[in-house]
């Protein structure tokens, strides 16, 4: 069976994984953990957990369970104290607290959802994305960077993670063993690049024997690919 590794985060990765699940291949998703917007950002700040949002989407994409359970994981509360929170984000955060490990939380959630494949965070470290723009502005956090790009039509000059993050050790092995590596579509600078900035990722990709495919967006995105 062919082994396919998918890198990225967000809706683009969800779409690629949902398609690959229809084929007889072995799938490993290596997911960005630099997100800090919306429900994910609140849970990071208040509970000190790793960001669950992009991992939750990957779990739903690869779940072999029926639509009800997948819809439950994607359900977002619209009122009350939980307004804006996704049930799946709360579920993963609670599992991390109960098990004491984000890795274990993802593993247990994979069992509950009967996930076909393996989902790994790109790093176990709690990191934030930082960008320096050509106008000299320096911002931390995916949400702030994305907002600045749109509001000021700004161009990014340099990006890095703080603190420096180490590639998940299992991710390095999966990349080494892969028959195909796919960089998923989505916001280039805030979904894919954070995954590539993890220390060890560049070396893993450079020495990989598998071809590396970049799935581009069907539309140009302002500040990212224009």
Coordinates of C-alpha atoms in Angstrom, one line a residue:
X1 CA 0.0 0.0 0.0
X2 CA 1.4 3.4 -1.0
X3 CA 2.2 5.8 1.9
X4 CA 1.1 9.4 1.5
X5 CA 2.1 12.2 3.8
X6 CA 0.1 15.4 3.8
X7 CA 1.5 18.7 5.3
X8 CA -0.5 21.7 6.2
X9 CA -3.5 22.9 8.2
X10 CA -6.9 24.4 7.8
X11 CA -9.6 23.8 5.2
X12 CA -7.2 23.0 2.4
X13 CA -5.7 20.1 4.2
X14 CA -9.2 18.9 5.2
X15 CA -10.2 18.9 1.5
X16 CA -7.1 16.9 0.4
X17 CA -7.5 14.4 3.3
X18 CA -11.2 14.0 2.5
X19 CA -10.4 13.1 -1.1
X20 CA -7.5 10.7 -0.2
X21 CA -9.6 8.8 2.2
X22 CA -11.5 7.4 -0.8
X23 CA -8.5 5.6 -2.1
X24 CA -6.6 2.5 -0.9
X25 CA -3.6 4.3 0.5
X26 CA -1.9 4.8 3.9
X27 CA -2.3 8.4 5.0
X28 CA -0.3 10.4 7.5
X29 CA -1.3 14.0 8.2
X30 CA 1.3 16.3 9.7
X31 CA -0.6 19.3 10.9
X32 CA 0.4 22.8 11.8
X33 CA 0.0 23.8 15.5
X34 CA 0.6 27.5 15.2
X35 CA -3.1 28.6 14.9
X36 CA -4.2 31.1 17.5
X37 CA -7.5 32.4 16.1
X38 CA -11.1 32.0 17.3
X39 CA -12.0 29.1 19.6
X40 CA -8.5 27.6 19.2
X41 CA -6.9 30.9 20.4
X42 CA -9.1 31.2 23.4
X43 CA -8.4 27.6 24.5
X44 CA -4.6 28.1 24.0
X45 CA -4.7 31.2 26.2
X46 CA -7.1 30.0 28.9
X47 CA -6.1 26.3 29.2
X48 CA -2.5 26.3 28.0
X49 CA -3.3 23.5 25.5
X50 CA -1.9 23.0 22.0
X51 CA -4.1 24.5 19.3
X52 CA -6.8 21.8 18.5
X53 CA -8.6 23.4 15.5
X54 CA -6.6 22.2 12.5
X55 CA -6.1 18.8 14.1
X56 CA -9.8 18.5 14.7
X57 CA -10.4 19.2 11.0
X58 CA -8.0 16.4 10.0
X59 CA -9.7 14.0 12.4
X60 CA -13.1 14.7 10.8
X61 CA -11.6 14.4 7.3
X62 CA -10.2 10.9 8.0
X63 CA -13.0 9.6 10.2
X64 CA -14.7 6.4 9.0
X65 CA -17.7 7.1 11.3
X66 CA -21.1 8.2 10.0
X67 CA -22.0 11.9 9.3
X68 CA -23.5 12.4 12.8
X69 CA -20.3 12.0 14.7
X70 CA -18.4 14.0 12.1
X71 CA -21.0 16.8 12.4
X72 CA -20.7 16.7 16.2
X73 CA -17.0 17.3 16.0
X74 CA -17.5 20.2 13.7
X75 CA -20.5 21.7 15.7
X76 CA -19.9 25.3 16.8
X77 CA -21.9 26.7 19.7
X78 CA -23.9 29.9 18.8
X79 CA -25.0 31.1 22.2
X80 CA -24.1 31.1 25.9
X81 CA -20.7 30.9 27.5
X82 CA -19.5 28.5 24.9
X83 CA -20.4 30.7 22.0
X84 CA -17.9 30.4 19.2
X85 CA -16.3 27.2 20.5
X86 CA -16.3 24.1 18.4
X87 CA -17.3 20.9 20.2
X88 CA -14.3 19.1 18.7
X89 CA -11.9 21.7 20.0
X90 CA -13.3 21.3 23.5
X91 CA -13.2 17.6 23.2
X92 CA -9.5 17.5 22.2
X93 CA -8.6 20.1 24.8
X94 CA -10.3 18.0 27.5
X95 CA -8.6 14.9 26.3
X96 CA -5.2 16.6 26.5
X97 CA -5.9 17.6 30.1
X98 CA -7.1 14.1 31.0
X99 CA -4.3 12.2 29.3
X100 CA -1.6 14.8 30.0
X101 CA -0.4 14.7 26.4
X102 CA -1.6 16.2 23.1
X103 CA -0.2 13.2 21.3
X104 CA -2.3 10.9 23.5
X105 CA -5.3 13.1 23.0
X106 CA -5.1 12.9 19.3
X107 CA -4.6 9.1 19.5
X108 CA -7.7 8.6 21.7
X109 CA -9.8 10.9 19.5
X110 CA -8.6 8.9 16.5
X111 CA -9.9 5.8 18.1
X112 CA -13.3 7.3 18.9
X113 CA -13.7 8.6 15.4
X114 CA -12.4 5.5 13.7
X115 CA -9.8 7.5 11.8
X116 CA -8.3 5.9 8.8
X117 CA -4.7 7.0 8.9
X118 CA -2.3 8.8 11.3
X119 CA -2.5 12.4 12.5
X120 CA 0.5 14.0 14.0
X121 CA 1.2 17.6 15.2
X122 CA 4.1 19.1 13.3
X123 CA 5.7 19.8 16.7
X124 CA 4.9 19.1 20.3
X125 CA 6.1 22.6 21.2
X126 CA 3.7 25.4 22.0
X127 CA 4.7 27.9 19.3
X128 CA 3.5 31.1 17.7
X129 CA 4.1 32.4 14.1
X130 CA 6.0 35.7 13.8
X131 CA 6.2 37.8 10.6
X132 CA 8.2 40.8 9.6
X133 CA 6.7 42.9 6.9
X134 CA 8.4 45.0 4.2
X135 CA 7.2 48.2 6.0
X136 CA 9.1 47.2 9.1
X137 CA 6.1 46.0 11.1
X138 CA 6.7 42.8 13.2
X139 CA 3.7 40.8 14.4
X140 CA 3.2 37.6 16.4
X141 CA 0.3 35.2 15.9
X142 CA -1.4 33.8 12.8
X143 CA -4.6 35.8 13.4
X144 CA -2.8 39.2 13.7
X145 CA -0.6 38.5 10.7
X146 CA -3.6 37.5 8.5
X147 CA -5.5 40.6 9.6
X148 CA -2.5 42.9 8.9
X149 CA -2.1 41.4 5.4
X150 CA -5.7 42.2 4.5
X151 CA -6.0 45.5 6.2
X152 CA -2.8 47.0 4.9
X153 CA -2.2 45.0 1.8
X154 CA 1.2 44.3 3.3
X155 CA 3.9 42.0 2.0
X156 CA 5.7 39.6 4.3
X157 CA 9.5 39.8 4.3
X158 CA 10.4 37.1 6.8
X159 CA 8.7 34.5 9.0
X160 CA 9.7 32.3 11.9
X161 CA 8.4 30.4 14.9
X162 CA 8.8 31.5 18.5
X163 CA 10.1 29.7 20.5
X164 CA 12.0 27.6 18.0
X165 CA 10.1 24.3 17.6
X166 CA 11.4 20.8 17.0
X167 CA 9.8 18.5 14.4
X168 CA 7.7 15.7 15.9
X169 CA 10.0 12.6 15.9
X170 CA 7.4 10.4 14.4
X171 CA 6.8 12.9 11.6
X172 CA 10.4 12.7 10.5
X173 CA 10.1 8.9 10.1
X174 CA 6.8 9.2 8.2
X175 CA 8.4 11.6 5.7
X176 CA 11.4 9.3 5.3
X177 CA 9.1 6.3 4.6
X178 CA 6.6 8.1 2.3
X179 CA 5.9 7.3 -1.3
X180 CA 4.4 10.7 -1.9
X181 CA 4.5 14.0 0.1
X182 CA 1.7 16.5 -0.5
X183 CA 1.8 20.1 0.6
X184 CA -1.8 21.0 0.9
X185 CA -3.5 24.2 -0.4
X186 CA -4.8 27.0 1.9
X187 CA -3.3 30.3 3.1
X188 CA 0.3 29.8 2.1
X189 CA 1.9 31.9 4.8
X190 CA -0.4 31.0 7.7
X191 CA -1.4 27.4 7.1
X192 CA 1.5 25.8 5.2
X193 CA 4.5 27.8 6.0
X194 CA 4.2 27.3 9.8
X195 CA 4.5 23.6 9.2
X196 CA 7.6 24.1 7.1
X197 CA 9.3 26.4 9.7
X198 CA 9.6 23.7 12.3
X199 CA 13.2 22.8 12.9
X200 CA 14.0 19.5 11.2
X201 CA 11.3 19.7 8.6
X202 CA 13.6 21.2 5.9
X203 CA 16.1 18.5 6.5
X204 CA 13.5 15.8 6.5
X205 CA 12.0 17.0 3.2
X206 CA 15.5 17.5 1.6
X207 CA 16.5 13.9 2.2
X208 CA 13.1 12.4 1.4
X209 CA 13.0 9.9 -1.4
X210 CA 9.4 10.6 -2.3
X211 CA 8.3 13.3 -4.8
X212 CA 6.9 16.4 -3.2
X213 CA 3.7 17.9 -4.7
X214 CA 2.3 21.3 -3.9
X215 CA -1.4 21.6 -4.4
X216 CA -2.0 25.2 -5.3
X217 CA -5.1 27.2 -4.6
X218 CA -7.5 27.8 -7.6
X219 CA -7.5 31.6 -6.7
X220 CA -4.7 34.0 -5.9
X221 CA -4.8 35.1 -2.2
X222 CA -3.9 38.7 -1.4
X223 CA -0.6 39.0 0.5
X224 CA 0.1 35.3 0.1
X225 CA 0.5 34.2 -3.5
X226 CA 0.0 37.4 -5.5

